[in-house]
Amino acid sequence: MTTTLITGANKGLGFETARRLVAAGHTVYVGARDPERGRRAAERLGARFVRLDVTDDASVEAAAKTVEAEGGLDVLINNAGIETRTEDNGVPVAETVTADQMRTTFETNVFGVVRVLHAFLPLLQRSAAPVVVNVSSGLGSLTHLSDPDHPAHFYPGIAYPTSKAAVNMLTVQYAKAFPGMRINSVEPGFTKTDLNGNTGTQTVEEGAEIIVRMAQVAPDGPTGGYFDAEGPLPW
């Protein structure tokens, strides 16, 4: 039985990914900051709940101890993420973005990934087929954002794409450091979720496709890569 932990799994892409992996036979931990929402989501899914706030060391360490005591971990999906939004659902642009906004975004999207990896790597190293999926974004591609012919070029925000570019670098470096693991970044696409004020053009079912696929990658599958549903993406 494959045991999987998904951060930020009480709604959106995390919830749909959990649903699909439970259906595929995984034992799934729904990681969520809010105990009530997390437990409710886990009950709906037939999953397990573990309280996990990726911005809090003690919370992450306690979650790791819980998962370890209940049998260990095979797959980690770093899904929790935020995008700073203005009151009119816009994003802070170059003229307005502040260091505090950047710091808040990085605390969840980047430092949160490192915090969770640091706590759960010992468990993953005991697995026969350890997998890490870092949920990134197409906005983390320097190639696409610097290409005036690519749609992503026109995204004006600073904090979110910068954080996801950093996640991609984490993927590369962790994959080199742990060649026995399959560690990859994925781009779900512009999915309708609370993160973007539900302005996305894809359903969560469509967005979760690549996350679910890479969560089930074989031991001889790719590692250190960056993928969407169509295949590899340029950094």
Short mmCIF file of N, CA and C in Angstrom, two decimals, residues 23-139:
data_model
loop_
_atom_site.label_atom_id
_atom_site.label_comp_id
_atom_site.label_asym_id
_atom_site.label_seq_id
_atom_site.Cartn_x
_atom_site.Cartn_y
_atom_site.Cartn_z
N ALA A 23 -8.82 6.75 -4.77
CA ALA A 23 -9.45 5.84 -5.73
C ALA A 23 -8.44 4.88 -6.34
N ALA A 24 -7.18 5.33 -6.44
CA ALA A 24 -6.12 4.49 -7.01
C ALA A 24 -5.54 3.52 -5.98
N GLY A 25 -6.02 3.59 -4.75
CA GLY A 25 -5.58 2.64 -3.73
C GLY A 25 -4.56 3.17 -2.74
N HIS A 26 -4.25 4.46 -2.82
CA HIS A 26 -3.30 5.04 -1.87
C HIS A 26 -3.96 5.26 -0.51
N THR A 27 -3.19 5.14 0.54
CA THR A 27 -3.56 5.68 1.85
C THR A 27 -3.13 7.13 1.84
N VAL A 28 -4.08 8.04 1.92
CA VAL A 28 -3.79 9.46 1.74
C VAL A 28 -3.99 10.24 3.04
N TYR A 29 -2.98 11.05 3.37
CA TYR A 29 -3.09 12.01 4.45
C TYR A 29 -3.47 13.37 3.87
N VAL A 30 -4.57 13.92 4.33
CA VAL A 30 -4.98 15.27 3.98
C VAL A 30 -4.30 16.21 4.96
N GLY A 31 -3.32 16.96 4.49
CA GLY A 31 -2.66 17.95 5.33
C GLY A 31 -3.39 19.28 5.21
N ALA A 32 -3.76 19.86 6.35
CA ALA A 32 -4.49 21.13 6.33
C ALA A 32 -4.21 21.90 7.61
N ARG A 33 -4.23 23.23 7.49
CA ARG A 33 -4.01 24.08 8.67
C ARG A 33 -5.21 24.06 9.60
N ASP A 34 -6.40 24.08 9.01
CA ASP A 34 -7.64 24.18 9.79
C ASP A 34 -8.14 22.78 10.13
N PRO A 35 -8.14 22.39 11.41
CA PRO A 35 -8.53 21.04 11.78
C PRO A 35 -9.95 20.67 11.35
N GLU A 36 -10.88 21.62 11.49
CA GLU A 36 -12.27 21.32 11.14
C GLU A 36 -12.41 21.05 9.65
N ARG A 37 -11.85 21.92 8.84
CA ARG A 37 -11.94 21.74 7.39
C ARG A 37 -11.17 20.50 6.94
N GLY A 38 -10.01 20.30 7.56
CA GLY A 38 -9.20 19.14 7.20
C GLY A 38 -9.89 17.83 7.51
N ARG A 39 -10.45 17.74 8.71
CA ARG A 39 -11.14 16.50 9.10
C ARG A 39 -12.36 16.26 8.22
N ARG A 40 -13.09 17.31 7.93
CA ARG A 40 -14.27 17.17 7.08
C ARG A 40 -13.89 16.68 5.69
N ALA A 41 -12.81 17.24 5.14
CA ALA A 41 -12.36 16.81 3.82
C ALA A 41 -11.91 15.35 3.85
N ALA A 42 -11.16 14.98 4.88
CA ALA A 42 -10.67 13.60 4.99
C ALA A 42 -11.83 12.61 5.10
N GLU A 43 -12.85 12.98 5.86
CA GLU A 43 -14.02 12.10 5.99
C GLU A 43 -14.72 11.92 4.65
N ARG A 44 -14.86 12.99 3.90
CA ARG A 44 -15.50 12.90 2.58
C ARG A 44 -14.70 12.02 1.63
N LEU A 45 -13.40 12.04 1.77
CA LEU A 45 -12.52 11.33 0.84
C LEU A 45 -12.24 9.89 1.24
N GLY A 46 -12.48 9.55 2.49
CA GLY A 46 -12.02 8.25 2.99
C GLY A 46 -10.52 8.27 3.19
N ALA A 47 -10.02 9.43 3.62
CA ALA A 47 -8.58 9.63 3.83
C ALA A 47 -8.31 9.86 5.31
N ARG A 48 -7.06 10.10 5.66
CA ARG A 48 -6.67 10.44 7.02
C ARG A 48 -6.35 11.92 7.08
N PHE A 49 -6.61 12.53 8.23
CA PHE A 49 -6.30 13.94 8.41
C PHE A 49 -5.05 14.10 9.28
N VAL A 50 -4.19 15.02 8.90
CA VAL A 50 -3.09 15.42 9.77
C VAL A 50 -3.00 16.95 9.73
N ARG A 51 -2.98 17.56 10.90
CA ARG A 51 -2.86 19.01 10.93
C ARG A 51 -1.46 19.39 10.50
N LEU A 52 -1.37 20.30 9.53
CA LEU A 52 -0.07 20.66 8.99
C LEU A 52 -0.14 22.07 8.42
N ASP A 53 0.56 22.98 9.06
CA ASP A 53 0.71 24.35 8.58
C ASP A 53 2.14 24.48 8.09
N VAL A 54 2.31 24.63 6.78
CA VAL A 54 3.66 24.61 6.20
C VAL A 54 4.50 25.80 6.62
N THR A 55 3.88 26.81 7.24
CA THR A 55 4.65 27.98 7.69
C THR A 55 5.10 27.85 9.13
N ASP A 56 4.81 26.73 9.79
CA ASP A 56 5.08 26.57 11.21
C ASP A 56 5.91 25.32 11.46
N ASP A 57 7.13 25.51 12.00
CA ASP A 57 8.04 24.38 12.23
C ASP A 57 7.43 23.32 13.13
N ALA A 58 6.84 23.76 14.24
CA ALA A 58 6.30 22.80 15.20
C ALA A 58 5.17 21.97 14.59
N SER A 59 4.33 22.61 13.79
CA SER A 59 3.22 21.91 13.14
C SER A 59 3.73 20.85 12.18
N VAL A 60 4.73 21.21 11.39
CA VAL A 60 5.29 20.28 10.41
C VAL A 60 5.99 19.11 11.11
N GLU A 61 6.75 19.42 12.14
CA GLU A 61 7.46 18.36 12.87
C GLU A 61 6.48 17.40 13.55
N ALA A 62 5.39 17.95 14.12
CA ALA A 62 4.38 17.10 14.75
C ALA A 62 3.70 16.21 13.71
N ALA A 63 3.43 16.76 12.52
CA ALA A 63 2.81 15.97 11.45
C ALA A 63 3.72 14.83 11.03
N ALA A 64 5.02 15.10 10.94
CA ALA A 64 5.97 14.05 10.55
C ALA A 64 5.98 12.92 11.58
N LYS A 65 5.91 13.28 12.85
CA LYS A 65 5.90 12.26 13.90
C LYS A 65 4.63 11.42 13.84
N THR A 66 3.52 12.06 13.53
CA THR A 66 2.25 11.33 13.40
C THR A 66 2.31 10.34 12.26
N VAL A 67 2.77 10.80 11.10
CA VAL A 67 2.84 9.93 9.93
C VAL A 67 3.83 8.79 10.16
N GLU A 68 4.94 9.10 10.81
CA GLU A 68 5.94 8.06 11.11
C GLU A 68 5.34 7.00 12.05
N ALA A 69 4.63 7.44 13.07
CA ALA A 69 4.06 6.51 14.05
C ALA A 69 3.00 5.60 13.42
N GLU A 70 2.36 6.10 12.35
CA GLU A 70 1.29 5.33 11.72
C GLU A 70 1.77 4.51 10.54
N GLY A 71 3.11 4.48 10.32
CA GLY A 71 3.61 3.55 9.31
C GLY A 71 4.57 4.08 8.27
N GLY A 72 4.73 5.41 8.17
CA GLY A 72 5.71 5.93 7.20
C GLY A 72 5.08 6.59 6.00
N LEU A 73 5.92 6.92 5.02
CA LEU A 73 5.49 7.71 3.87
C LEU A 73 6.22 7.29 2.61
N ASP A 74 5.48 7.25 1.50
CA ASP A 74 6.06 6.92 0.19
C ASP A 74 6.04 8.09 -0.78
N VAL A 75 4.98 8.90 -0.71
CA VAL A 75 4.80 9.99 -1.67
C VAL A 75 4.46 11.28 -0.91
N LEU A 76 5.20 12.34 -1.23
CA LEU A 76 4.93 13.66 -0.67
C LEU A 76 4.55 14.60 -1.80
N ILE A 77 3.40 15.23 -1.67
CA ILE A 77 2.95 16.22 -2.66
C ILE A 77 2.90 17.58 -1.99
N ASN A 78 3.84 18.44 -2.36
CA ASN A 78 3.90 19.80 -1.82
C ASN A 78 2.96 20.68 -2.63
N ASN A 79 1.71 20.71 -2.19
CA ASN A 79 0.67 21.40 -2.94
C ASN A 79 0.29 22.76 -2.34
N ALA A 80 0.47 22.93 -1.03
CA ALA A 80 0.05 24.18 -0.38
C ALA A 80 0.74 25.37 -1.03
N GLY A 81 -0.05 26.39 -1.35
CA GLY A 81 0.53 27.57 -1.98
C GLY A 81 -0.42 28.75 -1.89
N ILE A 82 0.12 29.94 -2.00
CA ILE A 82 -0.68 31.16 -1.98
C ILE A 82 -0.25 32.08 -3.10
N GLU A 83 -1.16 32.99 -3.47
CA GLU A 83 -0.85 34.07 -4.40
C GLU A 83 -1.46 35.34 -3.82
N THR A 84 -0.63 36.31 -3.53
CA THR A 84 -1.12 37.56 -2.97
C THR A 84 -2.04 38.25 -3.97
N ARG A 85 -3.21 38.66 -3.51
CA ARG A 85 -4.19 39.32 -4.37
C ARG A 85 -4.62 40.66 -3.76
N THR A 86 -4.93 41.62 -4.62
CA THR A 86 -5.44 42.91 -4.17
C THR A 86 -6.94 42.80 -3.98
N GLU A 87 -7.56 43.86 -3.46
CA GLU A 87 -8.99 43.83 -3.19
C GLU A 87 -9.82 43.61 -4.45
N ASP A 88 -9.31 44.04 -5.60
CA ASP A 88 -10.05 43.84 -6.85
C ASP A 88 -9.60 42.57 -7.59
N ASN A 89 -8.94 41.65 -6.86
CA ASN A 89 -8.47 40.36 -7.37
C ASN A 89 -7.33 40.51 -8.39
N GLY A 90 -6.62 41.62 -8.32
CA GLY A 90 -5.43 41.77 -9.12
C GLY A 90 -4.22 41.24 -8.36
N VAL A 91 -3.04 41.40 -8.95
CA VAL A 91 -1.81 40.95 -8.29
C VAL A 91 -0.86 42.14 -8.14
N PRO A 92 -0.08 42.17 -7.06
CA PRO A 92 0.89 43.26 -6.90
C PRO A 92 1.91 43.24 -8.04
N VAL A 93 2.05 44.36 -8.72
CA VAL A 93 2.94 44.44 -9.87
C VAL A 93 4.25 45.11 -9.46
N ALA A 94 5.13 45.30 -10.44
CA ALA A 94 6.48 45.80 -10.13
C ALA A 94 6.46 47.14 -9.40
N GLU A 95 5.51 48.01 -9.76
CA GLU A 95 5.47 49.34 -9.13
C GLU A 95 4.98 49.27 -7.68
N THR A 96 4.22 48.25 -7.33
CA THR A 96 3.55 48.24 -6.02
C THR A 96 3.99 47.14 -5.09
N VAL A 97 4.62 46.09 -5.57
CA VAL A 97 4.95 44.95 -4.71
C VAL A 97 5.92 45.38 -3.62
N THR A 98 5.69 44.83 -2.42
CA THR A 98 6.54 45.18 -1.29
C THR A 98 7.34 43.95 -0.84
N ALA A 99 8.36 44.23 -0.06
CA ALA A 99 9.16 43.13 0.48
C ALA A 99 8.32 42.24 1.38
N ASP A 100 7.38 42.83 2.11
CA ASP A 100 6.52 42.03 2.98
C ASP A 100 5.63 41.09 2.18
N GLN A 101 5.13 41.56 1.05
CA GLN A 101 4.32 40.69 0.19
C GLN A 101 5.17 39.54 -0.37
N MET A 102 6.37 39.87 -0.76
CA MET A 102 7.28 38.82 -1.24
C MET A 102 7.56 37.81 -0.13
N ARG A 103 7.83 38.31 1.05
CA ARG A 103 8.16 37.45 2.19
C ARG A 103 6.99 36.52 2.54
N THR A 104 5.79 37.06 2.53
CA THR A 104 4.60 36.26 2.82
C THR A 104 4.44 35.14 1.80
N THR A 105 4.61 35.46 0.54
CA THR A 105 4.47 34.47 -0.52
C THR A 105 5.54 33.39 -0.41
N PHE A 106 6.77 33.80 -0.17
CA PHE A 106 7.86 32.84 -0.06
C PHE A 106 7.73 31.96 1.18
N GLU A 107 7.16 32.50 2.26
CA GLU A 107 7.03 31.73 3.49
C GLU A 107 6.23 30.45 3.25
N THR A 108 5.17 30.54 2.46
CA THR A 108 4.38 29.36 2.13
C THR A 108 4.95 28.61 0.94
N ASN A 109 5.16 29.31 -0.17
CA ASN A 109 5.46 28.65 -1.44
C ASN A 109 6.87 28.08 -1.53
N VAL A 110 7.82 28.67 -0.83
CA VAL A 110 9.21 28.23 -0.92
C VAL A 110 9.71 27.66 0.40
N PHE A 111 9.69 28.49 1.44
CA PHE A 111 10.18 28.01 2.74
C PHE A 111 9.31 26.86 3.25
N GLY A 112 8.02 26.91 2.92
CA GLY A 112 7.13 25.81 3.31
C GLY A 112 7.53 24.50 2.68
N VAL A 113 7.92 24.53 1.42
CA VAL A 113 8.38 23.31 0.74
C VAL A 113 9.64 22.77 1.41
N VAL A 114 10.58 23.65 1.70
CA VAL A 114 11.82 23.23 2.36
C VAL A 114 11.52 22.68 3.76
N ARG A 115 10.65 23.37 4.48
CA ARG A 115 10.31 22.94 5.84
C ARG A 115 9.70 21.53 5.84
N VAL A 116 8.79 21.28 4.91
CA VAL A 116 8.13 19.97 4.83
C VAL A 116 9.11 18.90 4.36
N LEU A 117 9.92 19.22 3.36
CA LEU A 117 10.91 18.25 2.89
C LEU A 117 11.89 17.89 4.01
N HIS A 118 12.35 18.89 4.73
CA HIS A 118 13.32 18.63 5.80
C HIS A 118 12.74 17.66 6.83
N ALA A 119 11.48 17.83 7.16
CA ALA A 119 10.85 16.99 8.18
C ALA A 119 10.53 15.58 7.68
N PHE A 120 10.18 15.46 6.41
CA PHE A 120 9.70 14.17 5.91
C PHE A 120 10.73 13.37 5.11
N LEU A 121 11.87 13.96 4.81
CA LEU A 121 12.90 13.22 4.06
C LEU A 121 13.32 11.93 4.77
N PRO A 122 13.51 11.91 6.09
CA PRO A 122 13.89 10.65 6.73
C PRO A 122 12.86 9.54 6.50
N LEU A 123 11.57 9.89 6.47
CA LEU A 123 10.53 8.89 6.22
C LEU A 123 10.58 8.43 4.77
N LEU A 124 10.74 9.37 3.85
CA LEU A 124 10.79 9.02 2.43
C LEU A 124 11.99 8.13 2.12
N GLN A 125 13.10 8.37 2.80
CA GLN A 125 14.29 7.57 2.54
C GLN A 125 14.13 6.10 2.95
N ARG A 126 13.15 5.82 3.81
CA ARG A 126 12.88 4.43 4.20
C ARG A 126 11.94 3.73 3.24
N SER A 127 11.33 4.48 2.32
CA SER A 127 10.40 3.90 1.36
C SER A 127 11.14 3.17 0.26
N ALA A 128 10.52 2.14 -0.28
CA ALA A 128 11.12 1.40 -1.40
C ALA A 128 11.02 2.18 -2.70
N ALA A 129 10.07 3.10 -2.79
CA ALA A 129 9.88 3.86 -4.03
C ALA A 129 9.41 5.28 -3.69
N PRO A 130 10.30 6.10 -3.12
CA PRO A 130 9.90 7.44 -2.68
C PRO A 130 9.70 8.42 -3.84
N VAL A 131 8.66 9.23 -3.72
CA VAL A 131 8.30 10.20 -4.75
C VAL A 131 7.97 11.54 -4.09
N VAL A 132 8.46 12.62 -4.70
CA VAL A 132 8.09 13.98 -4.28
C VAL A 132 7.56 14.72 -5.50
N VAL A 133 6.39 15.33 -5.33
CA VAL A 133 5.82 16.18 -6.38
C VAL A 133 5.70 17.58 -5.82
N ASN A 134 6.41 18.51 -6.43
CA ASN A 134 6.31 19.92 -6.05
C ASN A 134 5.36 20.62 -7.02
N VAL A 135 4.24 21.09 -6.50
CA VAL A 135 3.28 21.77 -7.38
C VAL A 135 3.79 23.17 -7.65
N SER A 136 4.25 23.37 -8.87
CA SER A 136 4.81 24.64 -9.30
C SER A 136 3.76 25.37 -10.14
N SER A 137 4.18 26.04 -11.17
CA SER A 137 3.29 26.77 -12.06
C SER A 137 4.02 27.04 -13.36
N GLY A 138 3.27 27.19 -14.43
CA GLY A 138 3.89 27.61 -15.69
C GLY A 138 4.49 28.98 -15.57
N LEU A 139 4.02 29.76 -14.59
CA LEU A 139 4.56 31.09 -14.36
C LEU A 139 5.95 31.04 -13.74
#
